[in-house]
Short mmCIF file of C-alpha atoms and ligand atoms in Angstrom, two decimals:
data_model
loop_
_atom_site.label_atom_id
_atom_site.label_comp_id
_atom_site.label_asym_id
_atom_site.label_seq_id
_atom_site.Cartn_x
_atom_site.Cartn_y
_atom_site.Cartn_z
CA MET A 188 3.62 6.86 -17.44
CA LEU A 189 5.78 4.90 -15.04
CA PHE A 190 5.57 5.45 -11.34
CA ASP A 191 8.54 3.69 -9.84
CA LYS A 192 8.91 5.97 -6.88
CA VAL A 193 6.09 7.50 -4.88
CA ALA A 194 6.46 10.17 -2.19
CA VAL A 195 3.70 10.30 0.41
CA VAL A 196 3.57 13.51 2.44
CA GLY A 197 1.90 13.05 5.82
CA LEU A 198 2.28 9.67 7.52
CA GLY A 199 -0.90 9.65 9.57
CA TYR A 200 -4.01 7.51 9.47
CA ILE A 201 -4.28 7.83 5.68
CA GLY A 202 -0.75 8.51 4.47
CA LEU A 203 0.98 5.64 6.26
CA PRO A 204 -1.43 2.89 5.14
CA THR A 205 -1.36 4.28 1.59
CA ALA A 206 2.45 4.37 1.60
CA ALA A 207 2.51 0.81 2.92
CA VAL A 208 0.11 -0.45 0.26
CA PHE A 209 2.19 1.10 -2.55
CA ALA A 210 5.30 -0.46 -1.00
CA ALA A 211 3.56 -3.84 -0.81
CA ARG A 212 3.10 -3.54 -4.60
CA LYS A 213 6.85 -3.08 -4.86
CA LYS A 214 6.89 0.64 -5.51
CA LYS A 215 9.77 2.51 -3.92
CA VAL A 216 8.06 4.70 -1.36
CA ILE A 217 9.45 7.62 0.57
CA GLY A 218 7.17 8.74 3.36
CA ILE A 219 7.63 12.32 4.51
CA ASP A 220 6.49 13.72 7.81
CA VAL A 221 7.47 16.62 10.06
CA ASN A 222 7.10 14.35 13.11
CA VAL A 223 10.63 13.04 13.77
CA SER A 224 9.45 10.44 16.22
CA ALA A 225 6.93 9.00 13.71
CA VAL A 226 9.68 8.91 11.06
CA ASN A 227 12.04 7.03 13.40
CA THR A 228 9.31 4.62 14.47
CA ILE A 229 8.47 3.77 10.85
CA ASN A 230 12.12 3.37 9.87
CA SER A 231 12.51 0.85 12.67
CA GLY A 232 9.64 -1.15 11.11
CA ASN A 233 7.02 -0.09 13.64
CA VAL A 234 3.90 2.07 13.53
CA HIS A 235 2.82 5.04 15.64
CA ILE A 236 -0.93 4.56 15.11
CA VAL A 237 -3.30 1.68 15.76
CA GLU A 238 -4.94 0.21 12.68
CA PRO A 239 -5.52 -3.52 12.25
CA GLU A 240 -2.69 -5.26 10.34
CA LEU A 241 -0.91 -2.00 9.52
CA ASP A 242 2.04 -3.02 11.68
CA ILE A 243 2.55 -6.21 9.67
CA VAL A 244 2.39 -4.47 6.28
CA VAL A 245 4.68 -1.61 7.37
CA ARG A 246 7.23 -3.96 8.93
CA ALA A 247 7.39 -6.09 5.76
CA ALA A 248 7.67 -2.99 3.54
CA VAL A 249 10.50 -1.51 5.62
CA GLU A 250 12.36 -4.82 5.94
CA GLN A 251 12.18 -5.45 2.20
CA GLY A 252 13.49 -1.96 1.54
CA TYR A 253 10.43 -0.60 -0.28
CA LEU A 254 9.38 1.91 2.40
CA ARG A 255 11.51 4.56 4.04
CA ALA A 256 10.47 7.58 6.04
CA SER A 257 12.17 10.96 6.22
CA THR A 258 11.54 14.50 7.40
CA VAL A 259 13.02 15.82 4.15
CA PRO A 260 11.33 15.37 0.75
CA GLU A 261 13.20 14.00 -2.23
CA THR A 262 12.51 13.58 -5.92
CA ALA A 263 9.88 11.02 -6.95
CA ASP A 264 7.58 10.21 -9.88
CA ALA A 265 4.38 10.91 -7.97
CA PHE A 266 3.66 12.92 -4.83
CA LEU A 267 0.65 12.23 -2.64
CA ILE A 268 -0.37 14.78 -0.06
CA ALA A 269 -2.27 13.34 2.90
CA VAL A 270 -2.00 16.02 5.57
CA PRO A 271 -4.68 17.24 7.99
CA THR A 272 -7.30 19.80 6.92
CA PRO A 273 -8.85 20.97 10.18
CA PHE A 274 -11.11 23.97 10.54
CA LYS A 275 -10.23 27.23 12.25
CA GLU A 276 -12.15 28.71 15.18
CA ASP A 277 -14.70 30.28 12.85
CA TYR A 278 -15.31 26.86 11.16
CA HIS A 279 -13.48 27.97 8.02
CA PRO A 280 -11.07 25.40 6.58
CA ASP A 281 -7.43 25.63 7.56
CA LEU A 282 -5.34 24.85 4.47
CA SER A 283 -2.02 25.69 6.12
CA TYR A 284 -0.86 22.04 6.19
CA ILE A 285 -1.54 21.69 2.45
CA GLU A 286 0.29 24.94 1.85
CA ALA A 287 3.28 23.80 3.92
CA ALA A 288 3.35 20.41 2.18
CA SER A 289 3.14 22.04 -1.28
CA LYS A 290 6.00 24.38 -0.47
CA ALA A 291 8.05 21.50 0.94
CA ILE A 292 7.76 19.32 -2.18
CA ALA A 293 7.92 22.13 -4.77
CA PRO A 294 11.74 22.23 -4.98
CA TYR A 295 11.79 18.48 -5.80
CA LEU A 296 9.28 18.54 -8.68
CA ARG A 297 10.43 17.53 -12.16
CA PRO A 298 8.60 17.56 -15.53
CA GLY A 299 6.30 14.56 -15.80
CA ASN A 300 5.51 14.45 -12.07
CA LEU A 301 2.03 13.82 -10.75
CA VAL A 302 0.87 15.57 -7.56
CA ILE A 303 -2.24 14.24 -5.84
CA LEU A 304 -4.15 15.88 -3.03
CA GLU A 305 -5.75 13.14 -0.92
CA SER A 306 -6.64 15.25 2.11
CA THR A 307 -10.36 15.97 2.42
CA SER A 308 -10.56 19.53 1.16
CA PRO A 309 -12.99 22.36 0.50
CA VAL A 310 -14.00 23.00 -3.09
CA GLY A 311 -11.18 24.86 -4.82
CA ALA A 312 -8.34 23.52 -2.65
CA THR A 313 -6.73 21.50 -5.45
CA GLU A 314 -6.60 24.60 -7.68
CA GLN A 315 -5.15 26.50 -4.72
CA MET A 316 -2.51 23.80 -4.19
CA ALA A 317 -1.61 23.99 -7.90
CA MET A 318 -1.20 27.73 -7.51
CA TRP A 319 1.20 27.35 -4.57
CA LEU A 320 3.24 24.86 -6.57
CA ALA A 321 3.23 27.08 -9.66
CA GLN A 322 4.34 30.10 -7.62
CA ALA A 323 7.23 28.13 -6.12
CA ARG A 324 8.29 26.70 -9.50
CA PRO A 325 7.97 29.30 -12.28
CA ASP A 326 10.38 27.16 -14.33
CA LEU A 327 7.74 24.39 -14.69
CA THR A 328 4.37 24.48 -16.46
CA PHE A 329 1.08 23.71 -14.69
CA PRO A 330 -2.46 22.81 -15.85
CA SER A 331 -3.84 26.29 -15.13
CA SER A 332 -1.58 27.84 -17.80
CA HIS A 333 -0.68 24.88 -20.07
CA GLY A 334 -3.74 22.62 -19.83
CA GLN A 335 -3.31 19.06 -21.07
CA ASN A 336 0.38 19.52 -21.87
CA SER A 337 1.61 20.80 -18.53
CA ASP A 338 4.86 19.52 -17.03
CA ILE A 339 3.12 18.76 -13.77
CA ARG A 340 -0.15 16.82 -13.49
CA ILE A 341 -2.43 17.55 -10.59
CA ALA A 342 -5.50 15.73 -9.24
CA HIS A 343 -7.67 15.40 -6.19
CA CYS A 344 -8.35 11.86 -5.11
CA PRO A 345 -10.08 11.94 -1.73
CA GLU A 346 -9.47 9.13 0.70
CA ARG A 347 -12.66 7.33 1.74
CA VAL A 348 -11.40 4.59 4.04
CA LEU A 349 -13.04 3.74 7.34
CA PRO A 350 -10.75 3.81 10.39
CA GLY A 351 -10.49 0.24 11.67
CA HIS A 352 -10.85 -1.17 8.13
CA VAL A 353 -8.34 1.00 6.32
CA LEU A 354 -6.21 -1.66 4.63
CA ARG A 355 -9.19 -3.57 3.29
CA GLU A 356 -11.03 -0.46 2.12
CA LEU A 357 -7.91 1.05 0.51
CA ILE A 358 -7.85 -1.89 -1.86
CA SER A 359 -11.56 -2.49 -2.36
CA ASN A 360 -13.18 0.98 -2.34
CA ASP A 361 -13.96 2.74 -5.59
CA ARG A 362 -11.92 5.93 -6.03
CA ILE A 363 -13.16 9.27 -7.27
CA ILE A 364 -10.43 10.92 -9.30
CA GLY A 365 -10.67 14.59 -10.16
CA GLY A 366 -7.85 15.85 -12.34
CA LEU A 367 -7.33 19.48 -13.23
CA THR A 368 -7.27 18.24 -16.84
CA PRO A 369 -8.22 14.87 -18.40
CA SER A 370 -4.54 13.96 -18.73
CA CYS A 371 -4.08 14.67 -15.00
CA SER A 372 -6.96 12.28 -14.24
CA GLU A 373 -5.54 9.66 -16.59
CA ALA A 374 -2.17 9.76 -14.82
CA ALA A 375 -3.85 9.51 -11.41
CA VAL A 376 -5.95 6.52 -12.49
CA GLN A 377 -2.78 4.79 -13.59
CA LEU A 378 -1.18 5.42 -10.22
CA TYR A 379 -4.16 4.17 -8.20
CA LYS A 380 -4.51 1.10 -10.39
CA THR A 381 -1.27 -0.03 -8.73
CA PHE A 382 -3.28 -1.28 -5.78
CA THR A 383 -6.98 -0.41 -6.16
CA GLU A 384 -9.34 -3.22 -7.01
CA GLY A 385 -12.34 -0.89 -6.97
CA GLN A 386 -13.30 1.32 -9.90
CA CYS A 387 -11.40 4.55 -10.56
CA ILE A 388 -14.10 7.00 -11.59
CA VAL A 389 -12.98 10.19 -13.27
CA THR A 390 -14.44 13.65 -12.77
CA ASP A 391 -13.06 17.17 -12.33
CA ALA A 392 -11.25 18.30 -9.18
CA ARG A 393 -14.06 20.47 -7.79
CA THR A 394 -16.64 17.69 -8.12
CA ALA A 395 -14.24 15.23 -6.49
CA GLU A 396 -13.74 17.65 -3.58
CA MET A 397 -17.49 18.15 -3.19
CA CYS A 398 -18.13 14.41 -3.54
CA LYS A 399 -16.03 13.60 -0.47
CA LEU A 400 -17.64 16.39 1.55
CA THR A 401 -21.06 15.18 0.44
CA GLU A 402 -20.41 11.60 1.58
CA ASN A 403 -19.47 12.67 5.08
CA SER A 404 -22.25 15.26 5.29
CA PHE A 405 -24.77 12.62 4.25
CA ARG A 406 -23.66 10.49 7.18
CA ASP A 407 -23.62 13.44 9.57
CA VAL A 408 -27.16 14.46 8.64
CA ASN A 409 -28.38 10.90 9.08
CA ILE A 410 -26.68 10.52 12.47
CA ALA A 411 -28.18 13.87 13.50
CA PHE A 412 -31.61 12.45 12.69
CA ALA A 413 -30.91 9.50 15.02
CA ASN A 414 -29.53 11.80 17.72
CA GLU A 415 -32.53 14.09 17.50
CA LEU A 416 -34.83 11.06 17.78
CA SER A 417 -32.96 9.98 20.92
CA LEU A 418 -33.77 13.31 22.61
CA ILE A 419 -37.40 13.18 21.48
CA CYS A 420 -37.79 9.58 22.65
CA ASP A 421 -36.19 10.37 26.00
CA SER A 422 -38.79 13.09 26.56
CA LEU A 423 -41.61 10.75 25.52
CA GLY A 424 -40.39 7.76 27.56
CA ILE A 425 -39.75 5.61 24.47
CA ASN A 426 -36.74 3.34 24.01
CA VAL A 427 -35.06 4.87 20.94
CA TRP A 428 -33.09 1.72 20.11
CA GLU A 429 -36.25 -0.36 19.90
CA LEU A 430 -37.97 2.40 17.94
CA ILE A 431 -35.18 2.54 15.33
CA ARG A 432 -35.09 -1.24 15.07
CA LEU A 433 -38.82 -1.29 14.38
CA ALA A 434 -38.76 1.62 11.92
CA ASN A 435 -35.89 -0.02 10.05
CA HIS A 436 -38.17 -2.96 9.24
CA HIS A 437 -39.73 -0.67 6.65
CA PRO A 438 -38.14 -1.55 3.30
CA ARG A 439 -37.14 2.06 2.59
CA VAL A 440 -36.11 3.22 6.07
CA ASN A 441 -32.58 2.81 7.39
CA ILE A 442 -31.97 5.01 10.42
CA LEU A 443 -28.47 5.15 11.90
CA GLN A 444 -27.65 4.86 15.59
CA PRO A 445 -27.67 7.63 18.19
CA GLY A 446 -24.63 8.10 20.38
CA PRO A 447 -22.99 10.68 22.65
CA GLY A 448 -22.23 12.86 19.63
CA VAL A 449 -20.26 12.59 16.42
CA GLY A 450 -16.51 12.40 16.62
CA GLY A 451 -13.44 11.79 14.54
CA HIS A 452 -11.51 14.09 12.29
CA CYS A 453 -13.85 13.70 9.30
CA ILE A 454 -17.59 13.65 9.86
CA ALA A 455 -17.47 16.28 12.60
CA VAL A 456 -15.32 18.52 10.41
CA ASP A 457 -16.02 18.12 6.70
CA PRO A 458 -19.65 19.36 6.61
CA TRP A 459 -18.36 22.73 7.84
CA PHE A 460 -16.36 23.05 4.60
CA ILE A 461 -19.64 23.05 2.70
CA VAL A 462 -21.29 25.41 5.20
CA SER A 463 -18.38 27.85 5.07
CA SER A 464 -18.39 27.97 1.27
CA VAL A 465 -22.14 28.41 0.70
CA PRO A 466 -23.64 29.36 4.10
CA GLU A 467 -26.86 30.77 2.68
CA HIS A 468 -27.90 27.39 1.30
CA ALA A 469 -26.27 24.83 3.59
CA LYS A 470 -29.01 25.04 6.23
CA LEU A 471 -29.73 21.37 6.85
CA ILE A 472 -26.03 20.52 6.87
CA ARG A 473 -25.33 23.23 9.45
CA THR A 474 -28.27 22.20 11.64
CA ALA A 475 -27.12 18.57 11.58
CA ARG A 476 -23.70 19.69 12.81
CA GLU A 477 -25.33 21.67 15.58
CA VAL A 478 -27.59 18.77 16.61
CA ASN A 479 -24.63 16.39 16.76
CA ASP A 480 -22.39 18.89 18.54
CA HIS A 481 -25.07 19.49 21.15
CA LYS A 482 -25.37 15.80 22.05
CA PRO A 483 -22.40 15.66 24.48
CA GLU A 484 -23.93 18.57 26.43
CA TRP A 485 -27.20 16.67 26.64
CA VAL A 486 -25.35 13.59 27.95
CA LEU A 487 -23.69 15.79 30.60
CA GLN A 488 -27.14 16.99 31.66
CA LYS A 489 -28.29 13.35 31.91
CA ILE A 490 -25.26 12.58 34.10
CA ASP A 491 -26.14 15.51 36.31
CA ALA A 492 -29.68 14.24 36.63
CA ALA A 493 -28.42 10.70 37.40
CA VAL A 494 -26.22 12.05 40.20
CA GLY A 495 -29.28 13.91 41.57
CA ALA A 496 -31.39 10.72 41.45
CA PHE A 497 -28.61 8.72 43.13
CA LEU A 498 -28.28 11.27 45.94
CA GLN A 499 -32.01 11.20 46.52
CA LYS A 500 -31.88 7.45 47.01
CA ASN A 501 -28.72 7.69 49.12
CA PRO A 502 -29.16 10.68 51.43
CA ASP A 503 -25.98 9.80 53.36
CA LYS A 504 -23.92 10.53 50.23
CA THR A 505 -22.82 13.77 48.58
CA ALA A 506 -21.64 14.40 45.01
CA ALA A 507 -18.08 14.38 46.37
CA THR A 508 -18.55 10.80 47.60
CA THR A 509 -20.47 9.62 44.51
CA SER A 510 -18.31 8.03 41.84
CA ILE A 511 -18.85 7.94 38.09
CA ALA A 512 -17.32 5.53 35.58
CA CYS A 513 -16.83 6.66 31.98
CA LEU A 514 -16.63 3.62 29.74
CA GLY A 515 -14.74 4.43 26.55
CA LEU A 516 -12.98 7.57 25.37
CA ALA A 517 -12.36 6.82 21.68
CA PHE A 518 -14.50 8.46 19.02
CA LYS A 519 -15.97 5.14 17.95
CA PRO A 520 -15.79 1.45 18.84
CA ASP A 521 -12.69 -0.72 18.78
CA ILE A 522 -10.13 1.91 17.85
CA ASP A 523 -7.65 3.98 19.88
CA ASP A 524 -8.35 7.32 18.21
CA LEU A 525 -9.43 10.03 20.68
CA ARG A 526 -9.46 12.89 18.16
CA GLU A 527 -12.62 15.00 18.22
CA SER A 528 -14.16 12.36 20.47
CA PRO A 529 -17.49 13.23 22.10
CA ALA A 530 -16.61 10.75 24.84
CA MET A 531 -13.45 12.77 25.55
CA HIS A 532 -15.46 15.97 25.59
CA ILE A 533 -17.77 14.50 28.23
CA ALA A 534 -14.89 12.98 30.24
CA THR A 535 -12.94 16.25 30.18
CA SER A 536 -15.93 18.24 31.33
CA LEU A 537 -16.46 15.80 34.23
CA ALA A 538 -12.75 15.87 35.09
CA THR A 539 -12.90 19.65 35.27
CA ASN A 540 -16.20 20.11 37.08
CA TYR A 541 -17.23 17.00 38.95
CA PRO A 542 -16.21 16.89 42.63
CA GLY A 543 -16.47 13.09 43.08
CA LYS A 544 -14.24 10.21 42.04
CA LEU A 545 -14.04 9.36 38.34
CA TYR A 546 -13.07 6.06 36.75
CA PHE A 547 -11.94 6.24 33.13
CA VAL A 548 -11.91 3.01 31.15
CA GLU A 549 -10.41 2.86 27.66
CA PRO A 550 -9.03 -0.55 26.70
CA TYR A 551 -7.27 0.79 23.58
CA ILE A 552 -4.90 3.25 25.25
CA GLU A 553 -2.18 2.90 27.86
CA LYS A 554 -2.11 6.45 29.20
CA LEU A 555 -4.84 8.99 29.71
CA PRO A 556 -4.55 12.27 27.82
CA ALA A 557 -3.26 15.21 29.86
CA SER A 558 -6.55 17.08 29.36
CA LEU A 559 -8.13 14.79 31.97
CA GLY A 560 -5.76 16.18 34.60
CA ALA A 561 -2.80 14.72 36.42
CA ALA A 562 -4.96 12.99 39.03
CA ALA A 563 -7.08 11.04 36.50
CA LYS A 564 -6.37 7.32 36.40
CA LEU A 565 -7.02 4.80 33.68
CA CYS A 566 -8.69 1.79 35.22
CA ASP A 567 -9.96 -1.52 34.01
CA PHE A 568 -13.53 -2.35 33.13
CA ASP A 569 -14.12 -4.77 36.02
CA MET A 570 -12.88 -2.36 38.62
CA ALA A 571 -15.05 0.46 37.24
CA LEU A 572 -18.12 -1.80 37.24
CA ASP A 573 -17.43 -2.85 40.82
CA GLN A 574 -16.68 0.58 42.24
CA ALA A 575 -18.71 3.23 40.43
CA ASP A 576 -22.11 4.43 41.60
CA ILE A 577 -23.00 5.80 38.17
CA ILE A 578 -21.93 4.10 34.97
CA VAL A 579 -21.81 6.08 31.74
CA LEU A 580 -21.24 3.98 28.64
CA LEU A 581 -19.77 6.27 26.00
CA VAL A 582 -18.27 3.93 23.41
CA ASP A 583 -19.64 0.59 22.22
CA HIS A 584 -16.30 -1.21 22.38
CA THR A 585 -16.76 -4.98 21.98
CA ALA A 586 -15.10 -5.44 25.38
CA PHE A 587 -18.04 -3.69 27.08
CA LYS A 588 -20.77 -5.76 25.48
CA ASN A 589 -20.79 -8.95 27.50
CA VAL A 590 -21.78 -7.99 31.00
CA SER A 591 -24.17 -10.01 33.10
CA GLU A 592 -27.32 -8.17 34.12
CA SER A 593 -26.55 -8.82 37.78
CA ARG A 594 -23.41 -6.66 37.60
CA LEU A 595 -25.40 -3.66 36.41
CA LYS A 596 -28.33 -4.16 38.73
CA GLY A 597 -29.12 -1.29 41.06
CA ARG A 598 -26.71 1.12 39.32
CA GLN A 599 -27.55 4.41 37.70
CA ILE A 600 -26.73 3.68 34.07
CA ILE A 601 -26.47 6.05 31.15
CA ASP A 602 -26.05 3.97 28.06
CA THR A 603 -25.40 6.45 25.25
CA ARG A 604 -24.87 3.67 22.70
CA GLY A 605 -27.71 1.31 23.49
CA VAL A 606 -25.30 -1.51 24.31
CA TRP A 607 -27.13 -2.72 27.40
CA THR A 608 -30.46 -0.99 27.04
CA SER A 609 -31.45 -1.72 23.46
N1 SAJ B 715 -21.70 7.37 14.57
C1 SAJ B 715 -22.90 7.40 15.26
N2 SAJ B 715 -23.94 6.65 14.79
C2 SAJ B 715 -23.82 5.88 13.67
C3 SAJ B 715 -22.61 5.85 12.97
C4 SAJ B 715 -21.55 6.62 13.44
O1 SAJ B 715 -23.03 8.09 16.28
O2 SAJ B 715 -24.80 5.21 13.32
C5 SAJ B 715 -20.57 8.18 15.06
C6 SAJ B 715 -19.35 7.37 15.44
O3 SAJ B 715 -19.48 6.84 16.74
C7 SAJ B 715 -18.27 8.40 15.33
C8 SAJ B 715 -18.73 9.24 14.15
O4 SAJ B 715 -20.10 8.98 14.00
O5 SAJ B 715 -18.22 9.21 16.48
C9 SAJ B 715 -18.02 8.96 12.85
O6 SAJ B 715 -17.83 7.56 12.70
P1 SAJ B 715 -18.04 6.80 11.30
O7 SAJ B 715 -17.74 5.38 11.52
O8 SAJ B 715 -19.37 7.13 10.76
O9 SAJ B 715 -17.02 7.50 10.32
P2 SAJ B 715 -15.44 7.83 10.38
O10 SAJ B 715 -15.30 9.24 10.79
O11 SAJ B 715 -14.67 6.82 11.10
O12 SAJ B 715 -15.11 7.67 8.82
C10 SAJ B 715 -15.83 8.43 7.88
C11 SAJ B 715 -16.30 7.51 6.76
N3 SAJ B 715 -17.25 8.20 5.91
C12 SAJ B 715 -18.46 7.65 5.62
O13 SAJ B 715 -18.82 6.59 6.04
C13 SAJ B 715 -19.33 8.44 4.69
C14 SAJ B 715 -15.09 7.04 5.95
O14 SAJ B 715 -15.51 6.28 4.83
C15 SAJ B 715 -14.28 8.25 5.48
O15 SAJ B 715 -13.13 7.86 4.74
C16 SAJ B 715 -13.81 8.97 6.73
O16 SAJ B 715 -14.98 9.45 7.41
C17 SAJ B 715 -12.91 10.12 6.31
O17 SAJ B 715 -11.68 9.97 6.44
O18 SAJ B 715 -13.41 11.12 5.80
#
């Protein structure tokens, strides 16, 4: 099967790098997105997201004519869907973006096409996507009715790349490929072999869906363990960072790091897809989510206590004249992504409730999000260190690591990442 032209639907953190990597292998790539401004940015050879080296690869792909973006789909040999799969208020998965993408590409499908769902999805979503496509195109045959010989091949191939290392991991990670039939998987392997240096491991679609959810739930449960330890150690007066370092000297122990909570659009979301499908059995997975979701509230309580301690030492001050610096807003170090960020949750709560002055430091953004209020100002690290009475380190950005002890001396410090207190 030849894949000369690939359509990538959804030009976000996964779709755009994937489109760029196909284009770098000299495939003709059409990137489709409903966001007109993102489409225009890409067509001018620029990027609308921050990911190391992505700008260089996208610029080269656009300049050489291999990558184009559009709001309107067109025919292609393979279609890759990389749209968001958030959850709804009741923690049930919201497949509306997949549905919209399926309906958008359906009119352009031709016999022999391969459609891949890359978005992290609950078990059964690939079959559901196939159903939407089949309903829109009764003139074509699909695996559900025609098995191995269907006109359209369909597979789930979950993305597994780590934000901040996307281009490297896209090439080097192994891929799990779950076709609706073996011939669907075979076609998908061929497509991914265009750029993947890792193994392409074949399974069925439901196992591939569950595999991705399992990977992120594994990490969530392990981070929850570290976060729970941090609360226990705080109550017992033990330095959790030292404790974890010591425990990790055991040859079979490898505890992750506590933080202000778990953020991002993956680990804080995907475990709920397992919980919502089999709630009676997903007890540990649900509890881990709850432990991690509770952590920002606990940090807010610690901030409250720090303000109280500061006021006791400085009776001439009030909360209104006591300033707090929040260092970092991103959901993890050295990236600009504020989505589902526990640091943002904490900052927003302070912006809404705290009467004193707040300094927000986030070296990776140029403008504060509106949720922090019109009065909130982005300020630089040095200024925050000089001015704030209470310093709350929320993200372990490299830029925050090298600070002389003398600059922190005498301050109330809440180091949620163990950068200065480990
Ligand atoms: N975190 C901790 N302590 C740790 C490790 C992480 O608090 O020891 C926090 C981070 O600060 C962040 C959150 O967890 O708030 C998630 O960060 P992450 O680096 O663990 O993961 P993501 O969300 O950037 O990417 C994950 C990855 N999945 C796994 O490592 C199993 C990535 O490979 C997936 O492709 C990605 O989710 C995704 O798109 O699903």
